[in-house]
Amino acid sequence: MKTKNYFLEGTLLKVVSAWIVVLILAGSLSAQTFNSDYQDGLIYFKYKDDIVINIPVDEDKSVDLDAIPFISALKNNFSLKSLQRPFDLNNDTKLLHTFRLEFDDFSKIDQIINRILENPEVEYAERVPMDRIYYQPNDTLYNLNNGSSNWNWHLDRIKADSAWNITKGSPSIKVAIVDNAIWALHPDLANKIVLQRDVVYNTNSSNPPNTGDPYTWSHGTHCAGLTAASSDNSIGVASIGFNVSIIAVKAANNNNPEGITGGYTGIQWAANNGADVISMSWGSVGGYSTTNQNIINAIHNMGIVLIAAAGNDNVSSLHYPSAYANVISIASTNGNDVKSDFSNYGSTIDLCSPGGSNTSGPSGLLSTTFSTATYGNYDVMEGTSMATPVVSGLAGLILSLNPALTPLEVENIMKTTSDDIYAINPTYTGQLGAGRINAYKAVSNTPYPPTAHFSTPVTTILPNTSINFKDISSGIPSQWEWTFEGGTTSTSSVKNPTGITYLSPGIFDVTLTVTNAFGTNTLVLPDYITVTSTPTPYIYIAISDTVPCITNSISLSDTSLYNPDAWEWWFDPATVSFQNGTSPASQNPEVKFLAPGTYSLGHRAWNANGMSSANFENLIHVSGAVPDYNLTMEDGTSEYFVLWDTIKSIATVDARAAFESNFGIHMQGNSSPAGWKGAPSTTTAAQAWTGNRSFQSEAHICGVEASGIPYLVLSLDMKQTYSQGVRNSWFRVLVNGIQIPDDHGVMDFNPTTAAEDPWKRLYFDLSAYTGSAFDITLQGCCRFSDKTSGEGDNVFIDNISITNTTITGNKNADETSVTVFPNPSIGIIKVSASPIVENAVLKVISMIGNTVFTKSISARDSKIIQNLDLSFLAPGVYSLSVTETGSNKQINKRFVIR
């Protein structure tokens, strides 16, 4: 009977000859055929704990078959192949009494077990479960997006960004990914992997083999990226573990990427080599193994957190290792916190985590892969296998705050801070564990040695006044001891003492000691409370808007205590203008900012007792633009352009949108484009901009300050792609909400090539809107998301410039002028050119330099307003040029035809 050789371990490879290896690899390796739930030809047996054994064990953990008499007696009858004592974890007594027997005649496994159990010194003999990786591969990238969410929807769901404000993890905390293989050279993993091991072939490489389908070998690499891919590194994906390190353990033989034959050997190796957390996205329903439970117990007793996938069969059956004691069992949820349609459930589940679903919405999790997919070495997978490394990364964050926590304490933190999801999963009440993990609440409630700190509303008070104290210590204290010098009362043991009264003038210390299970810390703030009958102003201010547009004014208010009667305000930088009669000396001034950027604010206030001052660093963030304005996005942001998207669209800054640079704006549609009005080749502009609002995305700048600038041009690099038709991808530019054409008169842009358009530079004349402030919107309307159908429907924008293009030439503005109105127009315009001393030629020139209209005028004609019908021209930006004969004086004016 030909079978897939899951037992090809390093010891076997040392003893078989080369030609046998060739025959094995060349034969049928389709699947295990005797019992798919167990590894063929393997048995665990264990001596009783009180039996003293003295059996020689080689360095490779092999044992001679003749070293154990009752095994030697079975050797010939049952074709025994090899014997090992595979587990010596932490010199655990139970594991040192455990052996693994390998044999060829798979059908006689029950006979061999019964014969072994005849020996009174043997405690048990059992089959070796067959563990497999658990994920639901997504054959396409449909359902990648959840409305306007990004590819990190699973991180958004567990509030990872808020958790990172507390801790981004420590590289000293190591999470072991024990899986089929981990590609250690992946650019998002290479700097995070601190140790590698192949426990099947006993090498120091976790990389997949160069045979077989790279996607099927990507499971472990995908899990590693979800746990601890390099984050904030301008490439690829972010991970919940952020800065934690990875131990990469390959536990599959090179012939079967789905069989984790070395799983328990792998977790033992990880435990012996410094792992703090072990992530196991694999398992079996082959039944309980006492040997594997003993291994789990020994690792748990070393203080290592063990986390395992619950399985993807949508059943409540026991699944191992997730159902073992001392293992945190993880079920999967989708983007709406509903149990994933594939996820197991039941009484042994401890927690849920985002893992995707097979239904509409977020299908899977995007992470690192060995295969080169549509997104390079990144692809989407879904399953409890994906949910598990997310929980493992969170465990790494928790241990980064406090490495002294026990596995049970880590588990308890994640359980007690999880979000209850039973209201939306009533069918599974009591079968999804404590809830779906919440990273922010977990790290917020992680105790560690405390650091005392506190605050009060004020520190200067009048005699016979009481104030309240608030504990803001870190580390989650459980006990507080306060001492208030000069106060009544003078001590307190509550967390937030209130009504502490100071009767007499003076300057007094405050002391706080905080304690929790991990330590004690004391803070003494000398001279913290000042009690005086003659206080200077205690500075308080209020601001109407700390993120204004450059076109808007803001109001400042002084609300300082103790009756101030004089004030002073200043800004850094000083590019501000005080409005409506207010000044730097006003109590409540009104201010307008002359340039975008971040402003610091200073304030002084005086009363009869003296002056007080305060500085507020980087307090006000002003958006907008003052020409010349250039946006390259090389810092990975869109600066003052605010991105906006909808339920069916996405707008981001990413590398795919870059033109001769690193970053640009990327607008795209949805992976499930139901509801699109129109067809790939016939969608009209009205359908795109009116009927398909849910597919639109924007980049908007709130204000361009163009006072005193006569000529202004918006230019940008743009490229479009389409999926099934050119009219699935649209782009346009609006000023103050009104659509404008480029210099060729194009209002609505579609891609034109079969694959993807080349980058092109677009120019939009803004002169009709100068003289004041206006806003600009760059708008895309795309049906499919990136790469879901061919190239997908995309708009890429880079290198945005808003440039003052005032034309000087031979123009003498003091002597002559040209007026065009209305501007913009529909092509019927009036022109006034005055004064003209001699005859002149009036020309209308397109933005590409073609003269499209000519008319001669005399000095006498210049006194008459010229009525021109240019409605035959295409919409666009044009230049009207008046050149006087003889003097060669030339006057230019730009105008827009809609």
PDB file of C-alpha atoms in Angstrom, residues 174-186 189-209 221 224 245-251 266 269-270 273-275:
ATOM      1  CA  LYS A 174       9.617  35.899  21.363  1.00  0.00           C
ATOM      2  CA  VAL A 175       6.583  34.289  19.765  1.00  0.00           C
ATOM      3  CA  ALA A 176       7.270  30.898  18.184  1.00  0.00           C
ATOM      4  CA  ILE A 177       5.363  30.101  15.009  1.00  0.00           C
ATOM      5  CA  VAL A 178       5.424  26.313  14.740  1.00  0.00           C
ATOM      6  CA  ASP A 179       3.979  25.506  11.344  1.00  0.00           C
ATOM      7  CA  ASN A 180       4.628  23.863   8.000  1.00  0.00           C
ATOM      8  CA  ALA A 181       7.385  26.381   7.129  1.00  0.00           C
ATOM      9  CA  ILE A 182       8.254  30.053   7.494  1.00  0.00           C
ATOM     10  CA  TRP A 183      10.063  31.932   4.731  1.00  0.00           C
ATOM     11  CA  ALA A 184      12.689  33.723   6.781  1.00  0.00           C
ATOM     12  CA  LEU A 185      13.816  35.942   3.875  1.00  0.00           C
ATOM     13  CA  HIS A 186      10.457  37.636   3.425  1.00  0.00           C
ATOM     14  CA  LEU A 189       9.820  39.099   8.359  1.00  0.00           C
ATOM     15  CA  ALA A 190      13.586  38.999   7.815  1.00  0.00           C
ATOM     16  CA  ASN A 191      14.355  41.510  10.563  1.00  0.00           C
ATOM     17  CA  LYS A 192      11.940  39.909  13.020  1.00  0.00           C
ATOM     18  CA  ILE A 193      13.025  36.269  13.022  1.00  0.00           C
ATOM     19  CA  VAL A 194      15.646  35.669  15.718  1.00  0.00           C
ATOM     20  CA  LEU A 195      15.837  31.857  15.517  1.00  0.00           C
ATOM     21  CA  GLN A 196      15.000  29.235  12.888  1.00  0.00           C
ATOM     22  CA  ARG A 197      14.702  25.463  13.022  1.00  0.00           C
ATOM     23  CA  ASP A 198      13.519  22.619  10.833  1.00  0.00           C
ATOM     24  CA  VAL A 199      12.651  19.933  13.395  1.00  0.00           C
ATOM     25  CA  VAL A 200      11.904  17.333  10.746  1.00  0.00           C
ATOM     26  CA  TYR A 201      15.323  17.491   9.071  1.00  0.00           C
ATOM     27  CA  ASN A 202      17.261  18.965  12.025  1.00  0.00           C
ATOM     28  CA  THR A 203      18.586  22.036  10.232  1.00  0.00           C
ATOM     29  CA  ASN A 204      18.646  25.684  11.218  1.00  0.00           C
ATOM     30  CA  SER A 205      16.388  26.807   8.396  1.00  0.00           C
ATOM     31  CA  SER A 206      12.631  27.284   8.580  1.00  0.00           C
ATOM     32  CA  ASN A 207      12.285  27.996   4.856  1.00  0.00           C
ATOM     33  CA  PRO A 208       9.902  26.024   2.614  1.00  0.00           C
ATOM     34  CA  PRO A 209      11.376  23.587   0.119  1.00  0.00           C
ATOM     35  CA  THR A 221       4.721  32.488   6.616  1.00  0.00           C
ATOM     36  CA  ALA A 224       4.158  34.718  11.162  1.00  0.00           C
ATOM     37  CA  SER A 245      10.265  38.830  17.766  1.00  0.00           C
ATOM     38  CA  ILE A 246       9.613  35.570  15.955  1.00  0.00           C
ATOM     39  CA  ILE A 247      11.034  32.087  16.455  1.00  0.00           C
ATOM     40  CA  ALA A 248      10.358  30.254  13.185  1.00  0.00           C
ATOM     41  CA  VAL A 249       9.937  26.477  13.381  1.00  0.00           C
ATOM     42  CA  LYS A 250       9.336  24.294  10.321  1.00  0.00           C
ATOM     43  CA  ALA A 251       7.414  21.162  11.342  1.00  0.00           C
ATOM     44  CA  GLY A 266       8.653  21.775  17.206  1.00  0.00           C
ATOM     45  CA  TRP A 269      12.338  22.927  20.488  1.00  0.00           C
ATOM     46  CA  ALA A 270      10.754  26.379  20.713  1.00  0.00           C
ATOM     47  CA  ASN A 273      15.080  27.932  22.874  1.00  0.00           C
ATOM     48  CA  GLY A 274      13.518  30.911  24.570  1.00  0.00           C
ATOM     49  CA  ALA A 275       9.919  31.122  23.328  1.00  0.00           C
TER      50      ALA A 275
END
